[in-house]
Coordinates of C-alpha atoms and ligand atoms in Angstrom, one line a residue:
M1 CA 0.1 -0.1 -0.2
F2 CA 1.1 3.5 -0.5
K3 CA 3.4 4.9 2.1
K4 CA 2.5 8.8 1.8
V5 CA -0.5 10.5 0.0
L6 CA -0.5 14.1 -0.9
I7 CA -4.1 15.7 -0.8
A8 CA -4.4 18.1 -3.4
N9 CA -7.1 19.9 -2.1
R10 CA -8.4 21.9 1.0
G11 CA -11.3 22.1 3.6
E12 CA -13.6 19.4 4.6
I13 CA -12.5 17.0 1.7
A14 CA -9.0 17.1 2.7
A15 CA -9.8 16.4 6.2
R16 CA -12.2 13.5 5.1
V17 CA -9.3 11.9 3.0
I18 CA -6.6 12.5 5.7
R19 CA -8.8 10.6 8.4
T20 CA -8.9 7.3 6.1
C21 CA -5.4 7.5 5.3
R22 CA -4.6 7.8 9.2
E23 CA -7.0 4.8 9.6
M24 CA -4.9 2.7 7.0
G25 CA -1.4 3.8 8.6
I26 CA -0.7 5.9 5.3
R27 CA 1.3 9.2 5.8
T28 CA -0.5 12.3 4.7
V29 CA 0.8 15.6 3.1
A30 CA -1.2 18.6 3.1
V31 CA -1.1 21.7 0.8
Y32 CA -2.4 25.0 1.8
S33 CA -2.7 28.5 0.4
D34 CA -2.0 31.9 2.6
A35 CA -5.7 31.9 3.4
D36 CA -5.7 28.3 4.9
R37 CA -2.6 28.5 6.8
R38 CA -4.5 28.2 10.1
A39 CA -7.1 25.6 8.7
R40 CA -7.6 22.4 10.7
Y41 CA -6.7 19.9 8.0
V42 CA -3.3 21.6 7.7
S43 CA -2.4 20.7 11.1
S44 CA -3.9 17.2 11.2
A45 CA -1.9 16.0 8.1
D46 CA 1.5 14.5 8.9
E47 CA 3.3 17.3 7.0
A48 CA 2.1 20.4 5.3
H49 CA 3.5 22.8 2.6
P50 CA 2.5 26.3 1.5
L51 CA 1.2 27.0 -2.0
G52 CA 1.5 30.9 -1.5
S53 CA -1.2 33.2 -2.8
P54 CA -5.0 32.2 -2.1
E55 CA -5.8 32.7 -5.7
V56 CA -6.9 29.3 -7.1
R57 CA -4.7 29.7 -10.1
E58 CA -1.8 30.3 -8.0
S59 CA -2.4 27.6 -5.3
Y60 CA -4.8 24.7 -5.6
L61 CA -4.9 24.8 -9.3
N62 CA -1.2 25.3 -9.9
A63 CA -0.4 21.6 -11.0
A64 CA 3.3 22.1 -11.4
K65 CA 3.9 23.5 -7.7
I66 CA 1.7 20.7 -6.2
I67 CA 3.6 18.0 -8.1
A68 CA 6.9 19.5 -7.0
I69 CA 5.8 19.5 -3.5
A70 CA 4.6 15.9 -3.8
R71 CA 7.9 14.9 -5.2
R72 CA 9.9 16.7 -2.7
A73 CA 7.8 15.3 0.1
G74 CA 8.3 11.8 -1.3
A75 CA 4.7 10.9 -1.7
D76 CA 3.9 8.1 -3.7
A77 CA 0.3 8.9 -4.5
L78 CA -2.0 11.7 -4.7
H79 CA -5.6 12.3 -3.8
P80 CA -7.3 15.1 -5.9
G81 CA -10.6 15.3 -3.7
Y82 CA -13.3 17.2 -5.8
G83 CA -13.2 20.2 -7.7
F84 CA -9.8 22.1 -8.5
L85 CA -7.7 19.5 -10.4
S86 CA -9.5 16.3 -9.8
E87 CA -11.3 15.8 -13.3
N88 CA -8.2 17.3 -15.2
A89 CA -6.6 14.7 -17.4
D90 CA -3.5 16.4 -18.0
F91 CA -2.9 16.7 -14.3
A92 CA -3.3 12.9 -13.9
R93 CA -0.8 12.6 -16.8
A94 CA 1.7 14.9 -15.1
C95 CA 1.3 12.7 -11.9
L96 CA 2.0 9.6 -13.8
A97 CA 5.1 11.1 -15.5
A98 CA 6.2 12.1 -12.2
Q99 CA 5.8 8.6 -10.9
I100 CA 3.1 9.7 -8.5
K101 CA -0.3 7.5 -8.6
F102 CA -3.3 9.8 -9.1
I103 CA -6.1 8.3 -7.1
G104 CA -8.8 8.4 -9.7
P105 CA -9.4 6.9 -13.2
S106 CA -6.6 6.8 -15.9
P107 CA -5.9 10.0 -17.9
D108 CA -7.6 8.3 -20.8
A109 CA -10.9 7.5 -19.0
I110 CA -11.0 10.9 -17.7
D111 CA -10.9 12.0 -21.4
R112 CA -13.5 9.5 -22.3
V113 CA -15.9 10.7 -19.9
G114 CA -14.8 14.2 -18.7
N115 CA -16.4 16.1 -21.7
K116 CA -20.1 16.0 -21.5
L117 CA -20.5 15.9 -25.3
Q118 CA -18.2 13.0 -25.6
A119 CA -19.9 11.1 -22.6
R120 CA -23.2 11.8 -24.4
R121 CA -21.9 10.0 -27.5
L122 CA -20.6 7.1 -25.7
A123 CA -24.0 6.6 -23.8
R124 CA -25.9 6.9 -27.0
K125 CA -23.6 4.4 -28.7
I126 CA -24.0 1.7 -26.1
G127 CA -27.9 2.5 -25.8
V128 CA -28.0 4.5 -22.7
P129 CA -30.6 7.1 -23.0
V130 CA -29.5 10.6 -23.1
V131 CA -31.4 14.0 -23.2
P132 CA -32.4 14.7 -26.6
G133 CA -30.0 17.4 -28.0
T134 CA -26.9 18.0 -29.9
D135 CA -24.1 15.6 -30.2
K136 CA -21.5 18.0 -31.7
P137 CA -20.1 21.0 -30.2
L138 CA -21.9 24.2 -31.5
T139 CA -19.7 26.1 -34.0
G140 CA -21.3 29.5 -33.7
R141 CA -25.0 30.3 -33.4
P142 CA -27.0 27.3 -34.2
S143 CA -29.6 27.2 -37.1
S144 CA -33.3 28.1 -36.1
A145 CA -34.0 24.6 -37.7
L146 CA -31.8 22.9 -35.1
I147 CA -33.2 25.1 -32.3
R148 CA -36.8 24.3 -33.5
K149 CA -35.9 20.6 -33.6
I150 CA -34.8 20.5 -30.0
G151 CA -37.8 22.7 -29.0
F152 CA -38.4 25.3 -26.0
P153 CA -37.6 25.4 -23.3
L154 CA -34.1 24.4 -24.0
L155 CA -30.7 24.3 -22.2
I156 CA -27.4 25.8 -23.7
K157 CA -24.7 23.7 -21.7
A158 CA -21.0 24.0 -21.5
A159 CA -19.2 20.8 -22.6
A160 CA -16.6 21.3 -19.9
G161 CA -19.2 22.5 -17.3
G162 CA -19.3 21.6 -13.7
G163 CA -20.8 23.0 -10.4
G164 CA -23.9 24.3 -12.1
R165 CA -22.1 26.8 -14.1
G166 CA -22.0 27.8 -18.1
M167 CA -25.6 26.5 -18.1
R168 CA -28.8 28.8 -19.4
V169 CA -32.4 27.8 -19.6
V170 CA -33.8 29.4 -22.7
R171 CA -37.7 29.5 -22.7
G172 CA -38.1 31.2 -26.2
P173 CA -36.7 32.2 -29.3
G174 CA -36.2 35.8 -27.9
D175 CA -33.8 34.9 -25.3
F176 CA -31.6 32.6 -27.3
D177 CA -28.9 35.0 -28.4
R178 CA -28.2 36.7 -24.9
S179 CA -28.1 33.4 -23.3
Y180 CA -25.8 31.9 -26.0
R181 CA -23.2 34.8 -25.6
E182 CA -23.7 34.6 -21.6
A183 CA -23.2 30.8 -21.5
G184 CA -20.2 30.8 -23.8
Q185 CA -18.6 33.7 -21.7
E186 CA -19.1 32.0 -18.4
A187 CA -17.7 28.6 -19.7
K188 CA -14.7 30.3 -20.9
N189 CA -14.2 32.1 -17.7
A190 CA -14.8 29.3 -15.4
F191 CA -13.2 26.4 -17.4
G192 CA -11.0 28.0 -20.1
D193 CA -13.3 26.2 -22.7
G194 CA -16.1 28.0 -24.2
T195 CA -17.4 24.9 -26.2
L196 CA -21.4 24.7 -25.8
F197 CA -24.1 22.2 -26.8
L198 CA -27.8 22.2 -26.7
E199 CA -30.2 19.9 -24.6
R200 CA -33.9 19.8 -24.3
Y201 CA -34.8 21.1 -20.9
I202 CA -36.6 18.3 -19.0
D203 CA -39.3 20.1 -16.9
N204 CA -39.1 19.3 -13.2
P205 CA -37.0 16.3 -13.2
K206 CA -35.5 14.4 -10.3
H207 CA -31.7 14.3 -10.1
I208 CA -30.7 10.4 -9.8
E209 CA -27.0 9.7 -9.8
V210 CA -25.3 6.2 -9.6
Q211 CA -22.1 5.8 -7.5
I212 CA -19.8 3.3 -9.4
I213 CA -16.4 1.9 -8.4
G214 CA -14.0 -0.1 -10.8
D215 CA -10.8 -1.8 -10.2
S216 CA -7.6 -2.4 -12.3
K217 CA -8.8 -6.0 -13.0
G218 CA -11.8 -4.7 -15.1
N219 CA -14.5 -5.3 -12.3
V220 CA -17.2 -2.6 -12.0
L221 CA -19.8 -2.4 -9.2
H222 CA -22.4 0.4 -8.5
L223 CA -22.9 1.2 -4.8
F224 CA -26.7 2.1 -5.7
E225 CA -28.0 5.4 -6.2
R226 CA -28.3 9.0 -4.4
E227 CA -31.1 11.6 -5.0
C228 CA -30.0 15.3 -5.3
S229 CA -33.2 16.9 -6.3
V230 CA -33.2 19.6 -3.9
Q231 CA -31.0 22.2 -5.7
R232 CA -30.7 25.8 -6.4
R233 CA -29.1 27.2 -9.5
H234 CA -28.5 23.6 -10.6
Q235 CA -26.4 23.2 -7.4
K236 CA -27.2 20.3 -4.9
L237 CA -28.4 21.4 -1.3
I238 CA -29.7 18.1 0.0
E239 CA -28.9 14.6 -1.1
E240 CA -30.1 11.1 0.1
A241 CA -29.7 7.6 -0.5
P242 CA -31.6 5.7 -1.4
S243 CA -34.0 7.7 -3.9
P244 CA -37.4 7.9 -2.6
A245 CA -38.7 8.1 -6.2
L246 CA -37.3 4.8 -7.7
T247 CA -39.2 1.4 -7.9
P248 CA -37.0 -1.5 -7.6
K249 CA -37.3 -2.1 -11.4
Q250 CA -36.2 1.4 -12.3
R251 CA -33.3 1.2 -9.7
A252 CA -32.1 -2.1 -11.3
R253 CA -32.4 -0.4 -14.9
I254 CA -30.5 2.9 -13.9
T255 CA -27.7 1.2 -11.9
A256 CA -27.1 -1.2 -14.9
A257 CA -27.1 1.6 -17.3
A258 CA -24.3 3.2 -15.0
V259 CA -22.3 0.0 -14.8
K260 CA -22.6 -0.3 -18.7
L261 CA -21.2 3.0 -19.2
A262 CA -18.5 2.6 -16.8
R263 CA -17.5 -0.6 -18.4
A264 CA -17.5 0.9 -21.8
A265 CA -15.3 3.8 -20.6
R266 CA -12.9 1.2 -19.1
Y267 CA -13.3 3.3 -15.9
Q268 CA -11.4 2.6 -12.8
N269 CA -11.7 3.9 -9.2
A270 CA -14.9 5.9 -7.9
G271 CA -17.1 7.7 -10.3
T272 CA -20.7 8.8 -10.4
C273 CA -23.1 8.7 -13.5
E274 CA -25.7 11.4 -13.2
F275 CA -29.2 11.0 -14.8
L276 CA -32.5 12.9 -14.7
L277 CA -35.8 11.1 -14.2
D278 CA -38.8 12.8 -15.7
S279 CA -42.4 12.7 -14.4
K280 CA -43.2 9.8 -16.7
G281 CA -40.5 7.7 -15.0
R282 CA -38.1 7.7 -18.0
F283 CA -34.4 8.3 -17.1
Y284 CA -31.7 10.1 -19.3
F285 CA -28.0 10.2 -18.7
L286 CA -26.4 13.5 -18.0
E287 CA -22.7 13.2 -17.3
V288 CA -20.0 11.4 -15.4
N289 CA -18.2 12.8 -12.6
S290 CA -14.7 11.2 -12.6
R291 CA -14.0 11.7 -8.9
L292 CA -15.2 11.4 -5.4
Q293 CA -18.4 13.4 -5.1
V294 CA -19.4 15.8 -2.3
E295 CA -22.3 13.7 -1.2
H296 CA -20.5 10.6 -1.1
P297 CA -21.0 10.0 2.8
V298 CA -24.7 9.2 2.0
T299 CA -23.6 6.1 0.0
E300 CA -20.9 5.2 2.8
M301 CA -23.9 5.3 5.5
I302 CA -26.1 2.9 3.6
T303 CA -23.5 0.5 2.2
G304 CA -21.1 0.6 5.2
L305 CA -18.3 1.2 2.7
D306 CA -15.5 3.7 3.1
L307 CA -15.2 5.1 -0.5
V308 CA -11.8 6.6 0.3
R309 CA -10.3 3.3 1.3
L310 CA -12.0 1.6 -1.8
Q311 CA -10.2 4.5 -4.0
L312 CA -6.9 3.9 -2.2
E313 CA -7.1 0.1 -2.5
V314 CA -8.0 0.1 -6.3
A315 CA -5.6 2.7 -7.1
D316 CA -2.8 0.4 -5.5
G317 CA -3.8 -2.2 -8.0
R318 CA -5.9 -4.6 -5.5
P319 CA -8.9 -6.3 -6.7
L320 CA -12.5 -4.7 -5.2
P321 CA -12.9 -6.8 -2.0
M322 CA -16.5 -7.6 -2.4
R323 CA -18.9 -8.6 -5.5
Q324 CA -22.1 -6.9 -6.4
K325 CA -24.3 -9.2 -4.4
D326 CA -22.3 -8.3 -1.3
V327 CA -23.2 -4.8 -1.5
R328 CA -26.4 -4.4 0.4
P329 CA -28.1 -1.2 1.3
R330 CA -29.4 -0.6 4.5
G331 CA -31.7 2.1 5.8
H332 CA -31.6 5.7 4.7
A333 CA -29.1 8.6 4.8
V334 CA -29.7 12.3 4.3
E335 CA -27.0 14.8 3.8
C336 CA -27.2 18.8 4.1
R337 CA -24.9 21.0 2.6
I338 CA -24.2 23.6 5.4
L339 CA -23.2 26.8 3.2
A340 CA -21.8 30.2 4.3
E341 CA -24.8 31.8 2.5
D342 CA -27.9 33.7 3.9
A343 CA -30.8 31.5 3.1
M344 CA -33.3 34.3 4.5
D345 CA -31.7 36.7 1.9
G346 CA -31.6 34.8 -1.4
F347 CA -28.7 32.7 -0.5
A348 CA -26.2 35.8 -0.6
P349 CA -22.6 34.9 0.3
S350 CA -21.8 35.6 3.8
L351 CA -18.2 36.2 4.2
G352 CA -16.4 36.7 7.6
E353 CA -14.8 35.2 10.8
I354 CA -16.5 32.2 12.4
P355 CA -15.5 33.0 16.2
S356 CA -17.3 29.8 17.5
Y357 CA -19.7 27.2 16.6
R358 CA -21.4 24.2 18.4
L359 CA -21.6 20.9 16.6
P360 CA -24.3 18.4 16.8
G361 CA -23.8 14.7 17.8
G362 CA -25.9 12.0 19.0
P363 CA -26.7 8.7 17.5
F364 CA -26.3 8.0 13.6
V365 CA -25.0 11.7 13.0
R366 CA -21.9 12.4 11.2
I367 CA -20.4 15.6 10.4
D368 CA -17.8 16.2 7.7
S369 CA -16.3 19.7 8.1
D370 CA -12.9 21.5 8.5
L371 CA -14.6 24.0 11.1
T372 CA -12.3 25.6 13.5
P373 CA -12.8 28.6 15.9
G374 CA -11.5 32.0 14.3
M375 CA -11.6 30.4 10.7
H376 CA -12.5 33.1 7.9
V377 CA -15.0 32.3 5.1
T378 CA -13.3 34.2 2.1
V379 CA -14.3 35.0 -1.5
Y380 CA -11.6 32.5 -2.8
Y381 CA -13.3 29.3 -2.3
D382 CA -16.6 27.9 -2.5
S383 CA -19.2 28.4 0.5
L384 CA -19.5 24.8 1.6
I385 CA -18.3 24.7 5.7
A386 CA -19.9 21.6 6.7
K387 CA -22.1 18.7 5.6
L388 CA -24.3 17.2 8.1
I389 CA -25.2 13.5 7.5
G390 CA -27.9 11.3 9.4
W391 CA -28.8 7.7 9.0
G392 CA -32.1 5.9 10.0
Q393 CA -33.6 2.7 9.2
T394 CA -36.5 4.5 7.5
R395 CA -36.4 7.7 5.4
D396 CA -38.6 9.5 8.1
Q397 CA -36.2 8.4 10.8
A398 CA -33.3 9.8 9.0
I399 CA -35.0 13.0 8.3
D400 CA -36.2 13.5 11.8
R401 CA -32.4 12.8 13.0
V402 CA -30.8 15.4 10.7
T403 CA -33.6 17.9 11.9
R404 CA -32.7 17.1 15.4
A405 CA -29.1 17.7 14.7
L406 CA -29.7 20.9 12.9
S407 CA -31.3 22.3 16.0
E408 CA -28.1 21.8 17.9
F409 CA -26.0 23.1 15.2
K410 CA -24.8 26.6 16.2
I411 CA -22.3 28.6 13.9
A412 CA -21.5 32.3 15.0
G413 CA -20.3 34.9 12.8
V414 CA -21.8 34.1 9.4
K415 CA -25.2 33.4 8.0
T416 CA -25.8 29.9 6.9
T417 CA -28.2 27.4 5.1
I418 CA -29.1 25.9 8.3
P419 CA -32.5 27.7 8.5
F420 CA -33.1 26.7 4.9
H421 CA -32.6 22.9 5.7
R422 CA -34.8 22.9 8.9
A423 CA -37.6 24.4 6.7
M424 CA -37.1 21.8 3.9
L425 CA -36.8 19.0 6.1
S426 CA -40.3 19.8 7.5
D427 CA -41.8 20.5 4.1
A428 CA -44.8 18.5 3.2
V429 CA -43.7 18.0 -0.5
F430 CA -39.9 17.0 0.6
R431 CA -41.2 14.8 3.5
K432 CA -43.4 12.9 0.4
G433 CA -40.1 12.6 -1.5
G434 CA -41.9 14.8 -4.1
A435 CA -39.2 17.5 -4.6
T436 CA -38.0 18.1 -8.1
T437 CA -34.7 20.1 -9.1
R438 CA -37.1 23.3 -9.7
Y439 CA -38.8 22.9 -6.4
V440 CA -36.6 25.4 -4.4
E441 CA -37.0 28.0 -7.1
T442 CA -40.6 27.7 -7.7
E443 CA -43.1 26.6 -5.1
F444 CA -41.0 26.3 -2.0
R445 CA -41.2 29.3 0.5
M446 CA -39.0 29.9 3.3
P447 CA -41.1 30.8 6.4
S448 CA -40.1 34.6 7.1
E449 CA -39.4 35.5 10.5
D450 CA -42.6 37.0 11.7
R451 CA -43.1 40.0 14.0
E452 CA -44.4 38.1 16.7
S453 CA -41.7 35.5 17.1
R454 CA -39.3 38.0 17.1
L455 CA -40.9 39.9 19.8
A456 CA -41.4 36.8 21.9
A457 CA -37.6 35.9 21.5
I458 CA -36.8 39.6 22.8
L459 CA -39.0 39.1 25.6
A460 CA -37.7 35.5 26.4
G461 CA -34.1 37.1 26.4
C462 CA -35.3 40.0 28.9
L463 CA -36.9 37.6 31.1
E464 CA -33.9 35.3 31.3
Y465 CA -31.5 38.4 31.9
F466 CA -33.7 39.6 34.7
K467 CA -33.9 35.9 36.3
R468 CA -30.0 35.9 36.2
E469 CA -29.9 39.2 37.9
R470 CA -31.7 38.0 40.8
T471 CA -30.2 34.5 41.0
E472 CA -26.5 35.0 40.3
P473 CA -24.1 36.9 42.7
R474 CA -23.5 40.3 41.8
T475 CA -19.9 41.1 40.9
Y476 CA -18.9 44.8 41.2
S477 CA -19.2 46.6 37.9
P478 CA -17.0 49.6 37.3
R479 CA -19.4 50.7 34.5
P480 CA -22.2 53.0 35.5
I481 CA -25.7 51.1 35.4
S482 CA -27.9 52.5 32.7
A483 CA -31.2 54.2 33.8
W484 CA -32.9 51.6 31.9
K485 CA -31.3 48.8 33.9
A486 CA -31.8 50.4 37.0
A487 CA -35.5 51.1 36.4
A488 CA -36.2 47.4 35.4
R489 CA -34.3 46.3 38.6
R490 CA -36.5 48.6 40.6
G491 CA -39.6 47.3 38.9
F492 CA -38.7 43.4 39.2
S493 CA -37.1 42.9 42.7
R494 CA -39.1 43.2 45.6
Ligands
ADP1 P1 -20.9 17.1 -6.7 O1 -21.0 17.0 -8.3 O2 -19.8 16.4 -6.1 O3 -22.0 17.0 -6.0 P2 -20.4 19.9 -7.2 O4 -21.1 19.9 -8.4 O5 -21.3 20.7 -6.0 O6 -20.3 18.4 -6.6 O7 -19.1 20.4 -7.3 C1 -18.2 20.1 -6.2 C2 -17.1 21.3 -6.3 O8 -16.1 21.2 -7.4 C3 -17.8 22.6 -6.5 O9 -16.7 23.5 -5.7 C4 -17.6 22.9 -7.9 O10 -17.6 24.2 -7.9 C5 -16.6 22.3 -8.2 N1 -16.6 21.7 -9.6 C6 -17.2 20.8 -10.2 N2 -16.9 20.6 -11.4 C7 -16.0 21.4 -11.7 C8 -15.4 21.6 -12.9 N3 -15.5 20.8 -14.2 N4 -14.4 22.5 -13.0 C9 -14.0 23.4 -11.9 N5 -14.7 23.1 -10.7 C10 -15.5 22.1 -10.6
ADP2 P1 -22.8 20.2 -13.7 O1 -21.7 19.7 -14.5 O2 -23.0 21.5 -13.6 O3 -23.3 19.3 -12.5 P2 -25.0 18.8 -14.8 O4 -25.3 18.5 -16.4 O5 -24.7 17.7 -14.1 O6 -24.1 19.8 -14.8 O7 -26.5 19.3 -14.5 C1 -26.7 19.9 -13.2 C2 -28.0 20.0 -12.9 O8 -28.8 21.0 -13.8 C3 -29.0 18.8 -12.8 O9 -29.0 18.4 -11.7 C4 -30.3 19.5 -13.1 O10 -31.1 20.0 -12.1 C5 -30.1 20.6 -14.3 N1 -29.9 20.2 -15.5 C6 -28.9 19.7 -16.3 N2 -29.4 19.4 -17.6 C7 -30.7 19.3 -17.6 C8 -31.8 19.1 -18.6 N3 -31.4 18.9 -19.7 N4 -33.0 19.4 -18.3 C9 -33.3 20.0 -17.0 N5 -32.5 20.0 -16.1 C10 -31.2 20.0 -16.4
MG3 MG1 -23.4 17.3 -12.5

């Protein structure tokens, strides 16, 4: 097994990978930008090396710098986490050339599935249904005939896209040109590749994805599906496993399609095949994510498998330790992405220091985070500060557990999506398993803080204050007592 693994990432996912390495007796090397100097994952690794400027191009996307550090540190393998360089075939190639094992699929396999258009062609070739759309990159504005053929609403998508960016919904011919320009620009800025294609926009679908894992002997297994329909701006907020929407028959078909696709791509290591499920129960392939996914913990919770351990084992050339029939899902798991965003104010980014926080605990609750008192949420990286995962024997039990854990979770200093999650987990449509990818942005309403509950909270605070004034010993205060306080004391003590 590897002796030393460099984690080319930051935050919660770096911490996650370090933990499994430690359990396996593998030494770990962290890398960090100036903004992450005091991050917890940095001190929990066996050694840590600076990357300099917080700008991602200078730090976590700086392939040459990271590989030089890996060589200097004597790392024999590298785990890319998610985002950053994780789906970059050239980076995987550079690792190979430096004799550092890239913990992920081979560079050629990344090439076969990394581009959405190419993955669509592969899926179509082997008979996996894809969303109707174009199979070739657009070269200039598409003809009206082509647009008509796909029909409105349609989606303009970036072939290199990820994280919900480079995508535009077009509802009618009048909006096409502006959206086309915007999508191209956004894709170019975000991915350095402005290649676009068109897909029919499936109305109110569910997002269902299948976890796959392959070894170097050609074995490919699926680890069942996750549903990630609770999204905002095409970004996931809540994920669960299994999907409450699938019948056993649909489950068998979608998991078989994912395995077929992975086999055709000669895929090794962990990956995810994403699909949309429409209101008629038909599914369509979307894309492959050739890496560990943010929401992998829900799969771990229902299968009892450590995905990072499996990634390390298959990267080391070992065969998968189980067969398909040995993978038996048990119960239900739900994950909430806790983002530093103000859910009460249109999910506006909330930057600043987190001076303190209180983590939930209790049975069947897992927190993946890199929270540490005094940490700063900055503009440089994404807003994910913690993932809260709960398991239950049934879906209701899992949701009740996560709800309870959310009520214990306190984060000071920044606004978070905790209020959103509390509202969504008690929402009738969500509880029935009926949320689609458009639900957050269309029907769902955050309960607003009403005047009465604010007033009640202020009154409760005052009563608590006066109670303590009476029961706790007075200490001498050098500050003069305000007239309000003095008046209140006169009124309350007899
Ligand atoms: P997942 O697909 O694992 O659920 P997301 O789509 O939320 O995760 O992406 C996880 C992280 O990776 C986010 O920070 C996202 O911005 C980033 N990311 C995803 N795809 C790409 C890509 N193609 N290029 C750059 N960053 C990406
Ligand atoms: P990314 O690479 O950004 O993750 P995906 O193709 O995986 O892009 O799509 C992300 C999300 O965007 C999906 O989960 C879904 O909500 C929405 N989406 C993508 N394609 C379509 C489509 N053809 N019709 C409707 N929604 C779509
Ligand atoms: Mg996706």
